[in-house]
């Protein structure tokens, strides 16, 4: 199951990144071993994602070398299986993380938080959600564009205590799994948000595993909740 979830998690994440780019009017491209975006992806999103592992590393490194010669400017590469060596091309490792997964039949106990969850459905609420996710600072250019709200497989979720926003996250139901990302908790109490998010994923997209990736304290929190580590990924960057 781990291998299945890992491959599905990688595919799901590439489809999510493609959806974010498409919402800005610039969809990426899927090749056999890579997803790539030639024009430059939105902030915090990679320009290429590897879809296969070490058996394709040489092919991927060559393709990335060709791709990065196509335009000036910065590049970000998501090395989904920690299989590439991009240092000879001038890249450095920005960070590493762990893919995580929760099987479809794994459930969580009620945390007693009393949070209520709502799906973000308007452009105004999406802008407010993004500002809260960014720590209260509005982005110079929105990262999450309104067309994402029209896709039934994607859900922006906000958690409330009364009328006060407490946190939120994104669910992305593609590639036979539910990807979760952009988890945030106002005030730092993340566990009720993660627990509630799993329940919302079960309610909105029942019967599917939940996947994503995390690092540091966020990874420890997810593992403590019952997620399983699936494999390492690495983000490479070059100015």
Short mmCIF file of C-alpha atoms in Angstrom, two decimals:
data_model
loop_
_atom_site.label_atom_id
_atom_site.label_comp_id
_atom_site.label_asym_id
_atom_site.label_seq_id
_atom_site.Cartn_x
_atom_site.Cartn_y
_atom_site.Cartn_z
CA UNK A 1 0.00 0.00 0.00
CA UNK A 2 2.87 2.39 0.78
CA UNK A 3 4.23 2.20 -2.78
CA UNK A 4 0.75 2.74 -4.20
CA UNK A 5 0.14 5.75 -1.98
CA UNK A 6 3.55 7.24 -2.78
CA UNK A 7 3.01 7.09 -6.54
CA UNK A 8 -0.53 8.40 -6.19
CA UNK A 9 0.64 11.20 -3.90
CA UNK A 10 3.20 12.32 -6.49
CA UNK A 11 0.64 12.24 -9.30
CA UNK A 12 -1.97 14.02 -7.18
CA UNK A 13 0.49 16.78 -6.34
CA UNK A 14 1.44 17.30 -9.97
CA UNK A 15 -2.24 17.54 -10.92
CA UNK A 16 -2.79 20.08 -8.14
CA UNK A 17 0.15 22.23 -9.29
CA UNK A 18 -1.20 22.03 -12.83
CA UNK A 19 -4.62 23.17 -11.61
CA UNK A 20 -3.09 26.19 -9.82
CA UNK A 21 -1.24 27.19 -13.02
CA UNK A 22 -4.31 26.58 -15.20
CA UNK A 23 -6.36 28.88 -12.96
CA UNK A 24 -3.91 31.62 -13.94
CA UNK A 25 -4.40 30.75 -17.62
CA UNK A 26 -1.14 28.86 -18.10
CA UNK A 27 -1.56 25.09 -17.80
CA UNK A 28 1.58 22.96 -17.59
CA UNK A 29 2.55 19.89 -19.60
CA UNK A 30 2.70 16.21 -18.64
CA UNK A 31 5.51 14.17 -20.16
CA UNK A 32 6.33 10.54 -19.38
CA UNK A 33 8.61 11.30 -16.43
CA UNK A 34 7.97 14.98 -15.69
CA UNK A 35 5.31 17.61 -15.24
CA UNK A 36 6.70 20.96 -16.38
CA UNK A 37 5.69 24.59 -16.72
CA UNK A 38 7.68 26.60 -19.23
CA UNK A 39 6.36 30.11 -18.50
CA UNK A 40 7.14 30.24 -14.79
CA UNK A 41 4.80 28.91 -12.09
CA UNK A 42 3.11 31.09 -9.41
CA UNK A 43 5.06 31.82 -6.18
CA UNK A 44 5.72 28.77 -3.96
CA UNK A 45 5.04 26.39 -6.87
CA UNK A 46 7.64 24.41 -8.84
CA UNK A 47 8.37 24.70 -12.54
CA UNK A 48 8.87 20.95 -12.87
CA UNK A 49 7.92 17.85 -10.87
CA UNK A 50 9.42 14.40 -11.36
CA UNK A 51 6.78 11.70 -11.81
CA UNK A 52 9.08 8.68 -11.70
CA UNK A 53 12.05 7.65 -9.57
CA UNK A 54 15.74 6.81 -9.83
CA UNK A 55 15.30 4.67 -12.94
CA UNK A 56 14.53 7.89 -14.88
CA UNK A 57 16.94 10.26 -13.12
CA UNK A 58 19.41 10.67 -16.00
CA UNK A 59 16.58 11.34 -18.45
CA UNK A 60 14.99 13.84 -16.08
CA UNK A 61 18.26 15.69 -15.44
CA UNK A 62 18.81 16.05 -19.17
CA UNK A 63 15.25 17.28 -19.72
CA UNK A 64 15.61 19.83 -16.91
CA UNK A 65 18.86 21.10 -18.42
CA UNK A 66 17.07 21.68 -21.73
CA UNK A 67 14.05 23.22 -20.02
CA UNK A 68 16.04 25.72 -17.96
CA UNK A 69 17.82 27.01 -21.04
CA UNK A 70 14.46 28.02 -22.52
CA UNK A 71 14.07 31.21 -20.47
CA UNK A 72 16.03 33.33 -17.97
CA UNK A 73 14.98 33.72 -14.37
CA UNK A 74 14.54 31.48 -11.35
CA UNK A 75 13.62 27.81 -11.44
CA UNK A 76 12.20 25.43 -8.86
CA UNK A 77 12.20 21.64 -9.25
CA UNK A 78 10.29 19.17 -7.09
CA UNK A 79 12.41 16.01 -6.97
CA UNK A 80 9.59 13.72 -5.88
CA UNK A 81 11.75 10.68 -5.13
CA UNK A 82 15.00 12.38 -4.01
CA UNK A 83 16.67 10.87 -7.07
CA UNK A 84 18.24 13.84 -8.87
CA UNK A 85 21.61 15.57 -8.63
CA UNK A 86 21.01 19.07 -9.96
CA UNK A 87 24.03 20.67 -8.27
CA UNK A 88 26.09 20.49 -11.51
CA UNK A 89 23.36 22.63 -13.14
CA UNK A 90 23.72 25.31 -10.47
CA UNK A 91 20.79 24.26 -8.29
CA UNK A 92 20.87 24.12 -4.49
CA UNK A 93 18.56 22.20 -2.15
CA UNK A 94 15.92 24.53 -0.76
CA UNK A 95 14.40 21.96 1.61
CA UNK A 96 13.47 18.31 2.02
CA UNK A 97 10.16 16.87 3.18
CA UNK A 98 8.33 13.56 3.59
CA UNK A 99 5.36 12.30 1.63
CA UNK A 100 2.66 11.11 4.04
CA UNK A 101 -0.46 8.99 3.68
CA UNK A 102 -3.51 7.87 5.64
CA UNK A 103 -5.40 4.79 4.41
CA UNK A 104 -9.06 5.13 3.53
CA UNK A 105 -10.18 2.99 6.48
CA UNK A 106 -8.08 4.82 9.11
CA UNK A 107 -10.25 7.15 11.18
CA UNK A 108 -9.61 9.54 14.06
CA UNK A 109 -11.22 10.03 17.45
CA UNK A 110 -13.24 13.18 18.08
CA UNK A 111 -10.93 15.89 19.41
CA UNK A 112 -13.76 17.79 21.08
CA UNK A 113 -12.70 21.07 19.51
CA UNK A 114 -16.20 22.04 18.42
CA UNK A 115 -14.93 23.58 15.20
CA UNK A 116 -17.30 24.04 12.30
CA UNK A 117 -16.07 23.78 8.73
CA UNK A 118 -17.14 25.67 5.64
CA UNK A 119 -16.19 25.35 2.00
CA UNK A 120 -14.91 28.60 0.46
CA UNK A 121 -17.18 29.37 -2.50
CA UNK A 122 -16.71 33.04 -3.46
CA UNK A 123 -13.82 35.15 -4.71
CA UNK A 124 -14.06 37.47 -1.72
CA UNK A 125 -13.90 34.62 0.78
CA UNK A 126 -11.02 33.05 -1.15
CA UNK A 127 -9.05 36.30 -0.88
CA UNK A 128 -9.73 36.41 2.88
CA UNK A 129 -8.75 32.75 3.21
CA UNK A 130 -5.46 33.34 1.35
CA UNK A 131 -4.66 36.36 3.52
CA UNK A 132 -5.23 34.30 6.68
CA UNK A 133 -3.11 31.45 5.30
CA UNK A 134 -0.32 33.97 4.61
CA UNK A 135 -0.32 35.13 8.21
CA UNK A 136 -2.53 38.16 7.70
CA UNK A 137 -0.56 39.68 4.85
CA UNK A 138 -2.20 40.16 1.46
CA UNK A 139 -0.13 38.83 -1.45
CA UNK A 140 1.05 41.25 -4.14
CA UNK A 141 -0.47 38.85 -6.65
CA UNK A 142 -3.04 36.23 -5.59
CA UNK A 143 -1.69 32.68 -5.71
CA UNK A 144 -5.05 30.92 -5.71
CA UNK A 145 -7.25 32.20 -8.53
CA UNK A 146 -11.05 32.10 -8.57
CA UNK A 147 -11.37 29.36 -11.28
CA UNK A 148 -10.15 26.85 -8.68
CA UNK A 149 -13.46 27.32 -6.85
CA UNK A 150 -15.34 26.00 -9.89
CA UNK A 151 -13.63 22.61 -9.79
CA UNK A 152 -15.62 20.07 -7.74
CA UNK A 153 -12.53 17.97 -7.01
CA UNK A 154 -10.86 20.91 -5.20
CA UNK A 155 -12.06 22.27 -1.86
CA UNK A 156 -10.74 25.29 0.04
CA UNK A 157 -11.85 24.76 3.64
CA UNK A 158 -12.09 27.16 6.58
CA UNK A 159 -12.54 26.12 10.22
CA UNK A 160 -14.44 28.39 12.65
CA UNK A 161 -15.07 28.64 16.37
CA UNK A 162 -18.26 30.65 16.39
CA UNK A 163 -17.57 33.37 13.82
CA UNK A 164 -13.80 33.43 14.41
CA UNK A 165 -11.62 31.81 11.77
CA UNK A 166 -9.28 29.26 13.38
CA UNK A 167 -7.53 27.76 10.36
CA UNK A 168 -7.99 25.95 7.10
CA UNK A 169 -6.51 23.84 4.32
CA UNK A 170 -7.01 22.67 0.74
CA UNK A 171 -8.24 19.27 -0.43
CA UNK A 172 -7.56 18.01 -3.94
CA UNK A 173 -9.31 14.79 -5.02
CA UNK A 174 -7.40 13.46 -8.03
CA UNK A 175 -5.43 10.32 -8.97
CA UNK A 176 -7.61 8.16 -6.68
CA UNK A 177 -6.42 9.92 -3.52
CA UNK A 178 -7.22 13.09 -1.59
CA UNK A 179 -4.28 15.47 -1.47
CA UNK A 180 -4.22 17.91 1.44
CA UNK A 181 -2.05 21.02 1.58
CA UNK A 182 -1.69 24.56 2.89
CA UNK A 183 -2.77 23.58 6.39
CA UNK A 184 -2.75 26.56 8.74
CA UNK A 185 -3.88 27.22 12.30
CA UNK A 186 -4.34 30.71 13.68
CA UNK A 187 -2.71 30.80 17.09
CA UNK A 188 -0.61 27.71 16.39
CA UNK A 189 -2.92 24.95 17.68
CA UNK A 190 -2.70 22.74 14.61
CA UNK A 191 -3.92 19.34 15.79
CA UNK A 192 -7.67 20.20 15.91
CA UNK A 193 -7.34 21.60 12.39
CA UNK A 194 -5.66 18.45 11.09
CA UNK A 195 -8.14 16.18 12.84
CA UNK A 196 -11.12 18.11 11.51
CA UNK A 197 -9.58 18.22 8.05
CA UNK A 198 -9.40 14.43 7.92
CA UNK A 199 -13.08 14.24 8.82
CA UNK A 200 -13.96 16.79 6.14
CA UNK A 201 -11.98 14.79 3.59
CA UNK A 202 -13.91 11.65 4.58
CA UNK A 203 -17.21 13.53 4.27
CA UNK A 204 -16.52 15.23 0.93
CA UNK A 205 -14.64 12.40 -0.80
CA UNK A 206 -15.47 9.17 1.04
CA UNK A 207 -13.51 5.96 0.63
CA UNK A 208 -10.21 7.46 -0.57
CA UNK A 209 -6.74 7.60 1.07
CA UNK A 210 -5.42 11.02 2.15
CA UNK A 211 -1.93 12.08 1.08
CA UNK A 212 0.36 15.10 1.19
CA UNK A 213 3.83 16.09 2.33
CA UNK A 214 5.24 17.86 5.38
CA UNK A 215 8.52 18.62 7.15
CA UNK A 216 9.66 19.64 10.63
CA UNK A 217 7.01 20.10 13.31
CA UNK A 218 4.21 19.79 10.74
CA UNK A 219 5.50 16.33 9.84
CA UNK A 220 5.68 15.30 13.48
CA UNK A 221 2.12 16.50 14.05
CA UNK A 222 0.84 14.55 11.04
CA UNK A 223 2.63 11.35 12.07
CA UNK A 224 1.32 11.69 15.63
CA UNK A 225 -2.18 11.90 14.16
CA UNK A 226 -1.79 8.56 12.36
CA UNK A 227 -0.30 9.42 8.96
CA UNK A 228 2.45 7.13 7.64
CA UNK A 229 5.73 8.30 6.12
CA UNK A 230 5.88 7.22 2.46
CA UNK A 231 9.18 8.56 1.13
CA UNK A 232 11.37 11.65 0.88
CA UNK A 233 11.14 14.50 -1.60
CA UNK A 234 13.53 17.36 -2.28
CA UNK A 235 13.03 20.88 -3.62
CA UNK A 236 15.83 22.30 -5.78
CA UNK A 237 16.07 26.00 -6.62
CA UNK A 238 18.19 28.15 -8.91
CA UNK A 239 18.10 31.92 -9.39
#
